[in-house]
Amino acid sequence: QQLSFNAVVKDEILKIKLKAKSGETFAINGLIVKGQSGRAAKSMFKNAPPDELPTVDEVLKNGNTDVENRLKELCEWYMSHRLENGFIGDFEPFNDKQMYWWYTTAFPIRTFLAAYDLFGDTRYMDATTDVLDKLVSEQLPNGAWHQTFRNKPTSRLTQAEIDSIKKNHWMNMADIGSIAGALGVACHYVSEPRKTKYINALRHFCDDWAMQWQKPSGGFTNGMEDGVPRTREYSSATGIEAGTFAFLYSVTKDKKYIDVANRAADFLLRNWNEDGRPICHAHHTEQIEPIYDQPITHFGASFYYIDGLLTVYFITENQEIKNKIEKVLCWYVKGEKGLLATMGTNSWWPLADAWDNSKTAGISLALTGYQQMRDDYTVDKTLTIVKRFLCTQEYAGRIGIMLEDAKLPWASKRLQTWSACSMTASGFAGLVLSEMVQPGIVYLKHFQN
């Protein structure tokens, strides 16, 4: 919803206070202030990142290119930002209680695992297993998790508490599918008996919870939200589950899992325009058409399609699916309305809200993946810019990477600040940096025989 109003500036300070109607809440995700000619707004906060992109010349001239050290720097930032309870992710206050979102730790964990593979630093593995051991302990009897970390094993819950979770919390395929996928990656790196424990937990999730939400079309619904089963395909959940089932297949070689992943991937592939735009099956709460041509700039959703398709591409043996993924990825990268066209002559994709900005940190996985399929000079030129942008904190901070939490007097929720999605943004960037160091490492290419 867009609102417009006039305001008076007094003593060179513009004060705006918006109040909700009684019993309602709201959030502001953008504000445009237009003033008189000759007047300019000044930032009140020294640690607020700039809201303008650097030029391509600036990035090429001043941008860093040391990918390995940048990846280590990012992992060290994560190590120093682990919470006391061990969680590595974004959180926000809610009803006087901290809510720790499981999906936000999935991408830091996958970054840690790739960095452990590359550098052998056991601290990264220890931080990973600390979180994943707790994840496994919190799995519900039905195989699901609810979308937030509670730091309390299910074995210590009463039946009434379990029933309350099922009724009042989301057990949604997008959020819990993301962390389940990270568990699948970890299965390749941990030793026994932890490995068997992780595999069994992921089998329980896929067999007893996730499979029931795949429709005959191959698309997944979002599972259960507040006790309500969702019945409509949801593209983000479909991409995430394609990756999760493929990761489980990669460690078990149980064909039923890759069959699920292939069908999910095929659903996404059938819903794509040659100009590069996905055909999105939207979440039921979105105030748009249920199925629509999704602008490339909707990175907050499309990242998950790309990540899922690349996971399937590097793990499946189905050549028909692999060929389709190559074709669609070419559309997405080089189509008339695709990634390269949207970036144009700029140094990055258009800045938006923290949610979409954070996903742009990982959307260039489409470029690194494409380059492993087809050697393309124009894509290589863009990756030169992407590398320097991500390796330079002055630039990378503008899309949320490694930002310190902002303390704002009006922000009761962390999601209302510029550091809202910093943990996930940094994880997305970590995946790209890992792929730049060793192509295919994020998608377990080196484990496939």
Short mmCIF file of C-alpha atoms in Angstrom, two decimals:
data_model
loop_
_atom_site.label_atom_id
_atom_site.label_comp_id
_atom_site.label_asym_id
_atom_site.label_seq_id
_atom_site.Cartn_x
_atom_site.Cartn_y
_atom_site.Cartn_z
CA GLN A 1 0.00 0.00 0.00
CA GLN A 2 1.41 3.40 -0.99
CA LEU A 3 0.62 6.59 0.94
CA SER A 4 1.50 10.20 0.10
CA PHE A 5 1.26 13.28 2.30
CA ASN A 6 2.74 16.75 2.79
CA ALA A 7 4.92 17.59 5.80
CA VAL A 8 6.48 20.76 7.19
CA VAL A 9 10.19 20.97 7.93
CA LYS A 10 10.95 22.87 11.14
CA ASP A 11 14.47 23.84 12.25
CA GLU A 12 15.88 21.80 9.35
CA ILE A 13 14.45 18.60 10.84
CA LEU A 14 11.69 16.57 9.23
CA LYS A 15 9.75 14.56 11.80
CA ILE A 16 7.22 11.98 10.68
CA LYS A 17 5.19 9.77 12.99
CA LEU A 18 2.81 7.18 11.56
CA LYS A 19 0.36 5.46 13.89
CA ALA A 20 -1.58 2.26 13.32
CA LYS A 21 -5.29 2.01 13.78
CA SER A 22 -6.38 0.49 17.06
CA GLY A 23 -5.54 -3.21 17.20
CA GLU A 24 -3.44 -3.16 14.02
CA THR A 25 0.28 -3.26 13.32
CA PHE A 26 2.30 -2.26 10.27
CA ALA A 27 5.83 -1.89 8.95
CA ILE A 28 7.38 0.63 6.55
CA ASN A 29 9.69 -0.86 3.92
CA GLY A 30 10.41 2.31 1.98
CA LEU A 31 10.11 6.09 2.19
CA ILE A 32 10.63 8.64 -0.57
CA VAL A 33 11.07 12.26 0.54
CA LYS A 34 10.82 14.99 -2.08
CA GLY A 35 11.99 18.48 -1.12
CA GLN A 36 12.57 21.92 -2.54
CA SER A 37 15.26 22.56 -5.11
CA GLY A 38 18.61 23.24 -3.47
CA ARG A 39 17.79 21.22 -0.37
CA ALA A 40 19.39 17.86 0.40
CA ALA A 41 18.80 15.18 3.00
CA LYS A 42 21.63 14.17 5.32
CA SER A 43 22.10 10.81 6.99
CA MET A 44 21.59 10.78 10.75
CA PHE A 45 23.53 7.55 11.23
CA LYS A 46 27.21 7.09 10.47
CA ASN A 47 26.91 3.32 10.04
CA ALA A 48 24.02 3.44 7.58
CA PRO A 49 25.20 2.06 4.21
CA PRO A 50 24.89 4.29 1.13
CA ASP A 51 21.74 3.78 -0.91
CA GLU A 52 23.46 4.37 -4.24
CA LEU A 53 25.58 1.97 -6.26
CA PRO A 54 29.21 2.68 -7.13
CA THR A 55 30.00 3.07 -10.80
CA VAL A 56 31.47 0.21 -12.79
CA ASP A 57 34.70 2.19 -13.17
CA GLU A 58 34.96 2.59 -9.39
CA VAL A 59 34.43 -1.13 -8.81
CA LEU A 60 36.94 -2.16 -11.49
CA LYS A 61 39.53 0.35 -10.27
CA ASN A 62 39.17 -0.01 -6.50
CA GLY A 63 37.50 -3.36 -5.96
CA ASN A 64 39.34 -6.18 -4.22
CA THR A 65 39.84 -9.52 -6.02
CA ASP A 66 41.13 -11.77 -3.21
CA VAL A 67 38.20 -14.18 -3.04
CA GLU A 68 39.76 -16.68 -0.60
CA ASN A 69 40.62 -14.05 1.99
CA ARG A 70 37.21 -12.45 1.59
CA LEU A 71 35.54 -15.79 2.25
CA LYS A 72 37.70 -16.29 5.35
CA GLU A 73 36.88 -12.76 6.49
CA LEU A 74 33.18 -13.50 6.12
CA CYS A 75 33.47 -16.74 8.10
CA GLU A 76 35.37 -14.96 10.87
CA TRP A 77 32.58 -12.37 11.00
CA TYR A 78 30.12 -15.21 11.47
CA MET A 79 32.24 -16.72 14.23
CA SER A 80 32.23 -13.41 16.08
CA HIS A 81 28.46 -12.97 15.59
CA ARG A 82 27.30 -16.33 16.90
CA LEU A 83 24.67 -15.83 19.57
CA GLU A 84 25.10 -17.17 23.09
CA ASN A 85 22.71 -20.01 22.24
CA GLY A 86 24.90 -20.97 19.26
CA PHE A 87 22.46 -19.73 16.63
CA ILE A 88 23.94 -18.20 13.47
CA GLY A 89 21.18 -16.26 11.74
CA ASP A 90 18.75 -13.38 11.75
CA PHE A 91 16.21 -12.86 14.49
CA GLU A 92 13.65 -10.32 15.66
CA PRO A 93 11.70 -9.56 18.82
CA PHE A 94 8.09 -10.73 18.73
CA ASN A 95 5.64 -10.43 21.62
CA ASP A 96 8.52 -9.91 24.08
CA LYS A 97 10.27 -13.02 22.77
CA GLN A 98 13.14 -13.42 20.36
CA MET A 99 12.24 -15.28 17.17
CA TYR A 100 15.19 -17.07 15.55
CA TRP A 101 14.33 -18.01 11.97
CA TRP A 102 15.68 -21.41 10.94
CA TYR A 103 15.99 -20.52 7.25
CA THR A 104 18.36 -17.64 8.05
CA THR A 105 20.98 -20.01 9.42
CA ALA A 106 20.79 -22.40 6.45
CA PHE A 107 22.99 -20.28 4.20
CA PRO A 108 25.65 -19.39 6.80
CA ILE A 109 25.87 -23.13 7.52
CA ARG A 110 26.29 -24.01 3.85
CA THR A 111 28.98 -21.32 3.64
CA PHE A 112 30.75 -22.76 6.67
CA LEU A 113 30.68 -26.24 5.15
CA ALA A 114 32.17 -25.06 1.86
CA ALA A 115 34.82 -23.05 3.72
CA TYR A 116 35.63 -26.07 5.90
CA ASP A 117 36.09 -28.13 2.74
CA LEU A 118 38.34 -25.47 1.23
CA PHE A 119 40.43 -24.43 4.24
CA GLY A 120 40.08 -27.29 6.73
CA ASP A 121 39.29 -24.99 9.67
CA THR A 122 37.54 -27.24 12.19
CA ARG A 123 36.00 -24.25 13.99
CA TYR A 124 33.63 -23.86 11.05
CA MET A 125 32.55 -27.49 11.40
CA ASP A 126 32.12 -27.16 15.16
CA ALA A 127 29.89 -24.10 14.74
CA THR A 128 27.87 -25.97 12.12
CA THR A 129 27.30 -29.12 14.13
CA ASP A 130 26.38 -27.10 17.20
CA VAL A 131 23.42 -25.68 15.30
CA LEU A 132 22.49 -28.83 13.39
CA ASP A 133 22.60 -31.05 16.48
CA LYS A 134 20.01 -28.75 18.01
CA LEU A 135 17.99 -28.81 14.79
CA VAL A 136 17.83 -32.60 14.87
CA SER A 137 16.86 -32.58 18.55
CA GLU A 138 13.96 -30.24 17.77
CA GLN A 139 12.44 -32.36 15.00
CA LEU A 140 8.76 -33.03 15.67
CA PRO A 141 7.27 -36.55 15.75
CA ASN A 142 5.68 -35.97 12.32
CA GLY A 143 9.09 -35.29 10.75
CA ALA A 144 8.64 -31.52 10.45
CA TRP A 145 10.18 -28.61 12.26
CA HIS A 146 8.44 -25.38 13.00
CA GLN A 147 10.05 -22.36 11.46
CA THR A 148 11.85 -20.99 14.51
CA PHE A 149 14.64 -22.29 16.73
CA ARG A 150 13.41 -22.78 20.30
CA ASN A 151 16.64 -24.11 21.90
CA LYS A 152 14.66 -26.88 23.58
CA PRO A 153 14.65 -30.53 22.43
CA THR A 154 11.33 -32.05 21.46
CA SER A 155 11.96 -34.78 24.04
CA ARG A 156 11.44 -32.14 26.73
CA LEU A 157 8.09 -30.93 25.36
CA THR A 158 4.75 -32.06 26.66
CA GLN A 159 2.12 -33.40 24.28
CA ALA A 160 0.17 -30.20 24.86
CA GLU A 161 3.17 -28.13 23.75
CA ILE A 162 3.58 -30.26 20.62
CA ASP A 163 -0.12 -29.88 19.81
CA SER A 164 0.17 -26.12 20.30
CA ILE A 165 3.10 -25.95 17.86
CA LYS A 166 1.09 -27.80 15.21
CA LYS A 167 -1.86 -25.47 15.70
CA ASN A 168 -0.17 -22.10 16.16
CA HIS A 169 3.14 -22.20 14.28
CA TRP A 170 4.22 -22.48 10.69
CA MET A 171 5.72 -25.77 9.53
CA ASN A 172 6.22 -24.33 6.08
CA MET A 173 8.12 -26.01 3.30
CA ALA A 174 10.08 -22.92 2.32
CA ASP A 175 11.60 -22.09 5.71
CA ILE A 176 12.18 -25.56 7.10
CA GLY A 177 13.10 -26.89 3.68
CA SER A 178 16.03 -24.46 3.59
CA ILE A 179 17.54 -25.67 6.85
CA ALA A 180 16.78 -29.29 5.94
CA GLY A 181 18.82 -28.76 2.77
CA ALA A 182 21.76 -27.52 4.84
CA LEU A 183 21.45 -30.68 6.93
CA GLY A 184 21.68 -32.67 3.69
CA VAL A 185 24.92 -30.94 2.72
CA ALA A 186 26.37 -31.55 6.18
CA CYS A 187 25.76 -35.30 5.81
CA HIS A 188 28.75 -35.38 3.44
CA TYR A 189 31.12 -33.80 5.95
CA VAL A 190 30.28 -35.16 9.41
CA SER A 191 31.55 -38.46 10.76
CA GLU A 192 29.70 -41.32 12.43
CA PRO A 193 27.54 -41.61 14.46
CA ARG A 194 26.48 -38.06 13.64
CA LYS A 195 26.23 -38.79 9.92
CA THR A 196 23.65 -41.56 10.38
CA LYS A 197 21.74 -39.39 12.83
CA TYR A 198 21.56 -36.54 10.31
CA ILE A 199 20.57 -38.82 7.43
CA ASN A 200 17.81 -40.43 9.48
CA ALA A 201 16.45 -37.03 10.48
CA LEU A 202 16.42 -35.87 6.87
CA ARG A 203 14.78 -39.08 5.69
CA HIS A 204 12.12 -38.61 8.39
CA PHE A 205 11.49 -35.08 7.12
CA CYS A 206 11.31 -36.03 3.46
CA ASP A 207 9.41 -39.32 3.80
CA ASP A 208 6.95 -38.45 6.54
CA TRP A 209 6.41 -34.73 6.10
CA ALA A 210 7.64 -33.16 2.88
CA MET A 211 6.50 -35.67 0.24
CA GLN A 212 2.82 -35.18 1.07
CA TRP A 213 3.01 -31.54 -0.06
CA GLN A 214 4.13 -32.28 -3.62
CA LYS A 215 1.26 -31.91 -6.08
CA PRO A 216 0.78 -34.07 -9.21
CA SER A 217 2.20 -31.10 -11.16
CA GLY A 218 5.53 -31.55 -9.36
CA GLY A 219 5.14 -28.26 -7.51
CA PHE A 220 5.16 -28.09 -3.72
CA THR A 221 2.72 -26.19 -1.54
CA ASN A 222 4.03 -24.34 1.51
CA GLY A 223 2.95 -27.09 3.87
CA MET A 224 1.24 -26.00 7.09
CA GLU A 225 0.78 -22.44 8.32
CA ASP A 226 -0.87 -21.87 11.72
CA GLY A 227 -2.50 -25.28 11.51
CA VAL A 228 -3.88 -24.61 8.02
CA PRO A 229 -2.68 -26.86 5.18
CA ARG A 230 -1.75 -24.97 2.03
CA THR A 231 -3.04 -26.50 -1.18
CA ARG A 232 -1.65 -24.26 -3.92
CA GLU A 233 1.76 -24.67 -5.55
CA TYR A 234 4.33 -22.18 -4.29
CA SER A 235 7.38 -21.59 -6.48
CA SER A 236 9.82 -20.74 -3.69
CA ALA A 237 8.93 -23.86 -1.72
CA THR A 238 9.23 -25.92 -4.89
CA GLY A 239 12.76 -24.68 -5.62
CA ILE A 240 13.85 -25.25 -2.04
CA GLU A 241 12.46 -28.79 -1.87
CA ALA A 242 14.01 -29.65 -5.24
CA GLY A 243 17.37 -28.86 -3.68
CA THR A 244 16.67 -30.59 -0.37
CA PHE A 245 15.58 -33.87 -1.95
CA ALA A 246 18.54 -33.75 -4.35
CA PHE A 247 20.95 -33.26 -1.44
CA LEU A 248 19.43 -36.27 0.34
CA TYR A 249 19.78 -38.36 -2.82
CA SER A 250 23.41 -37.33 -3.12
CA VAL A 251 24.24 -38.99 0.19
CA THR A 252 21.82 -41.97 0.14
CA LYS A 253 21.58 -42.73 -3.61
CA ASP A 254 17.94 -43.65 -2.95
CA LYS A 255 16.27 -43.04 -6.32
CA LYS A 256 12.92 -41.95 -4.89
CA TYR A 257 14.50 -38.72 -3.64
CA ILE A 258 15.96 -37.64 -6.95
CA ASP A 259 12.65 -38.51 -8.64
CA VAL A 260 10.93 -36.00 -6.34
CA ALA A 261 13.65 -33.43 -7.03
CA ASN A 262 13.42 -33.92 -10.81
CA ARG A 263 9.64 -33.48 -10.79
CA ALA A 264 9.94 -30.31 -8.72
CA ALA A 265 12.62 -28.95 -11.04
CA ASP A 266 10.50 -29.79 -14.08
CA PHE A 267 7.59 -27.82 -12.59
CA LEU A 268 9.79 -24.73 -12.35
CA LEU A 269 11.25 -25.26 -15.82
CA ARG A 270 7.80 -25.48 -17.39
CA ASN A 271 6.93 -22.17 -15.78
CA TRP A 272 9.52 -19.86 -17.35
CA ASN A 273 9.46 -17.24 -20.11
CA GLU A 274 12.09 -17.11 -22.85
CA ASP A 275 12.66 -13.42 -22.02
CA GLY A 276 14.15 -14.57 -18.69
CA ARG A 277 11.23 -14.01 -16.32
CA PRO A 278 9.97 -16.91 -14.19
CA ILE A 279 6.24 -17.62 -14.08
CA CYS A 280 5.69 -17.37 -10.36
CA HIS A 281 3.17 -19.35 -8.34
CA ALA A 282 2.85 -16.89 -5.51
CA HIS A 283 2.42 -17.35 -1.78
CA HIS A 284 -1.25 -17.08 -0.89
CA THR A 285 -0.76 -13.89 1.17
CA GLU A 286 0.79 -11.90 -1.67
CA GLN A 287 -1.46 -9.14 -2.99
CA ILE A 288 -0.96 -10.13 -6.60
CA GLU A 289 -2.27 -12.66 -9.06
CA PRO A 290 -1.74 -16.29 -7.94
CA ILE A 291 0.27 -16.98 -11.11
CA TYR A 292 2.11 -14.14 -12.83
CA ASP A 293 5.19 -13.25 -14.90
CA GLN A 294 7.66 -12.34 -12.19
CA PRO A 295 10.01 -9.37 -12.77
CA ILE A 296 13.68 -10.30 -12.61
CA THR A 297 14.11 -7.84 -9.74
CA HIS A 298 11.96 -10.01 -7.44
CA PHE A 299 15.17 -11.64 -6.18
CA GLY A 300 13.65 -12.38 -2.77
CA ALA A 301 11.77 -15.27 -4.38
CA SER A 302 13.69 -16.17 -7.52
CA PHE A 303 16.94 -16.91 -5.69
CA TYR A 304 15.32 -20.10 -4.42
CA TYR A 305 14.33 -21.25 -7.90
CA ILE A 306 17.88 -20.82 -9.15
CA ASP A 307 19.50 -22.43 -6.13
CA GLY A 308 17.18 -25.43 -6.36
CA LEU A 309 17.67 -25.87 -10.10
CA LEU A 310 21.45 -25.70 -9.81
CA THR A 311 21.40 -28.28 -7.02
CA VAL A 312 19.40 -30.65 -9.20
CA TYR A 313 21.61 -29.95 -12.22
CA PHE A 314 24.81 -30.99 -10.46
CA ILE A 315 23.31 -34.03 -8.72
CA THR A 316 20.76 -35.61 -11.09
CA GLU A 317 21.70 -38.16 -13.75
CA ASN A 318 18.60 -37.25 -15.78
CA GLN A 319 20.09 -35.71 -18.92
CA GLU A 320 16.73 -34.39 -20.13
CA ILE A 321 16.31 -32.36 -16.94
CA LYS A 322 19.92 -31.15 -17.15
CA ASN A 323 19.36 -29.97 -20.74
CA LYS A 324 16.19 -28.11 -19.73
CA ILE A 325 18.00 -26.42 -16.85
CA GLU A 326 20.76 -25.26 -19.19
CA LYS A 327 18.20 -23.79 -21.59
CA VAL A 328 16.17 -22.01 -18.89
CA LEU A 329 19.26 -20.71 -17.11
CA CYS A 330 20.37 -19.22 -20.42
CA TRP A 331 17.00 -17.43 -20.63
CA TYR A 332 17.33 -16.19 -17.07
CA VAL A 333 20.87 -14.91 -17.54
CA LYS A 334 20.81 -13.64 -21.14
CA GLY A 335 17.14 -13.16 -21.98
CA GLU A 336 15.68 -9.84 -23.10
CA LYS A 337 14.56 -9.17 -19.50
CA GLY A 338 17.15 -11.39 -17.81
CA LEU A 339 19.94 -10.79 -15.32
CA LEU A 340 22.44 -9.16 -17.67
CA ALA A 341 19.83 -6.88 -19.22
CA THR A 342 18.54 -5.86 -15.79
CA MET A 343 22.03 -5.06 -14.54
CA GLY A 344 22.76 -3.12 -17.72
CA THR A 345 25.75 -0.80 -17.42
CA ASN A 346 25.52 -0.64 -13.63
CA SER A 347 27.84 -2.31 -11.12
CA TRP A 348 25.03 -4.31 -9.48
CA TRP A 349 21.33 -5.00 -9.74
CA PRO A 350 18.89 -2.28 -8.62
CA LEU A 351 18.81 -1.67 -4.88
CA ALA A 352 15.48 -2.34 -3.20
CA ASP A 353 14.44 -3.38 0.31
CA ALA A 354 16.64 -5.44 2.64
CA TRP A 355 14.84 -8.67 1.66
CA ASP A 356 15.51 -8.39 -2.07
CA ASN A 357 18.94 -6.82 -1.59
CA SER A 358 20.08 -9.77 0.50
CA LYS A 359 19.12 -12.22 -2.24
CA THR A 360 21.10 -10.31 -4.87
CA ALA A 361 24.15 -11.36 -2.87
CA GLY A 362 23.45 -14.91 -4.01
CA ILE A 363 21.69 -14.45 -7.33
CA SER A 364 25.02 -14.40 -9.17
CA LEU A 365 25.11 -18.16 -8.48
CA ALA A 366 23.15 -18.15 -11.72
CA LEU A 367 26.22 -16.68 -13.40
CA THR A 368 28.79 -18.98 -11.79
CA GLY A 369 26.55 -21.97 -12.56
CA TYR A 370 25.99 -20.85 -16.15
CA GLN A 371 29.73 -20.53 -16.70
CA GLN A 372 30.15 -24.19 -15.74
CA MET A 373 27.69 -25.10 -18.48
CA ARG A 374 28.71 -22.70 -21.23
CA ASP A 375 31.84 -20.55 -21.43
CA ASP A 376 30.50 -17.09 -22.24
CA TYR A 377 32.63 -13.96 -22.50
CA THR A 378 29.84 -11.52 -21.65
CA VAL A 379 28.98 -13.45 -18.48
CA ASP A 380 32.65 -13.62 -17.58
CA LYS A 381 32.88 -9.82 -17.85
CA THR A 382 29.93 -9.44 -15.48
CA LEU A 383 31.48 -11.88 -13.01
CA THR A 384 34.60 -9.73 -12.99
CA ILE A 385 32.49 -6.88 -11.63
CA VAL A 386 30.54 -9.17 -9.27
CA LYS A 387 33.77 -10.51 -7.76
CA ARG A 388 35.15 -7.05 -7.01
CA PHE A 389 31.81 -5.87 -5.65
CA LEU A 390 31.41 -8.78 -3.22
CA CYS A 391 35.06 -8.73 -2.15
CA THR A 392 34.95 -5.06 -1.17
CA GLN A 393 33.05 -4.29 2.03
CA GLU A 394 32.48 -0.66 1.05
CA TYR A 395 30.33 -1.94 -1.82
CA ALA A 396 29.03 -5.23 -0.42
CA GLY A 397 27.62 -3.52 2.67
CA ARG A 398 25.11 -1.76 0.44
CA ILE A 399 23.27 -5.05 -0.09
CA GLY A 400 23.43 -6.07 3.58
CA ILE A 401 26.65 -8.08 3.76
CA MET A 402 28.45 -8.07 7.13
CA LEU A 403 26.55 -5.12 8.53
CA GLU A 404 26.38 -4.44 12.25
CA ASP A 405 22.97 -4.36 13.87
CA ALA A 406 21.46 -0.89 13.84
CA LYS A 407 20.12 0.49 17.13
CA LEU A 408 17.24 2.72 16.19
CA PRO A 409 14.87 4.33 18.71
CA TRP A 410 11.80 3.66 16.57
CA ALA A 411 12.60 0.11 15.45
CA SER A 412 11.00 -2.45 17.72
CA LYS A 413 11.88 -5.14 15.19
CA ARG A 414 15.28 -5.82 13.70
CA LEU A 415 13.63 -6.24 10.30
CA GLN A 416 12.99 -2.49 10.26
CA THR A 417 16.69 -1.63 10.01
CA TRP A 418 19.27 -1.69 7.22
CA SER A 419 20.95 -4.70 8.88
CA ALA A 420 17.66 -6.64 8.79
CA CYS A 421 18.87 -9.55 6.66
CA SER A 422 22.61 -9.21 7.18
CA MET A 423 23.21 -12.77 8.36
CA THR A 424 21.42 -14.30 5.38
CA ALA A 425 22.89 -11.78 2.92
CA SER A 426 26.37 -12.73 4.10
CA GLY A 427 25.50 -16.42 3.71
CA PHE A 428 24.30 -15.90 0.16
CA ALA A 429 27.53 -14.04 -0.61
CA GLY A 430 29.52 -16.85 0.99
CA LEU A 431 28.00 -19.36 -1.42
CA VAL A 432 29.03 -17.25 -4.41
CA LEU A 433 32.55 -16.70 -3.08
CA SER A 434 32.91 -20.44 -2.47
CA GLU A 435 31.85 -21.15 -6.05
CA MET A 436 34.41 -18.64 -7.28
CA VAL A 437 37.15 -20.45 -5.36
CA GLN A 438 36.10 -23.96 -6.47
CA PRO A 439 33.28 -24.17 -9.02
CA GLY A 440 30.59 -26.67 -8.02
CA ILE A 441 31.61 -26.97 -4.36
CA VAL A 442 28.33 -25.55 -3.06
CA TYR A 443 26.38 -28.15 -5.05
CA LEU A 444 28.61 -31.08 -4.01
CA LYS A 445 29.95 -31.56 -7.53
CA HIS A 446 33.14 -33.11 -6.16
CA PHE A 447 31.14 -35.76 -4.30
CA GLN A 448 29.30 -37.02 -7.38
CA ASN A 449 30.70 -40.16 -8.99
#
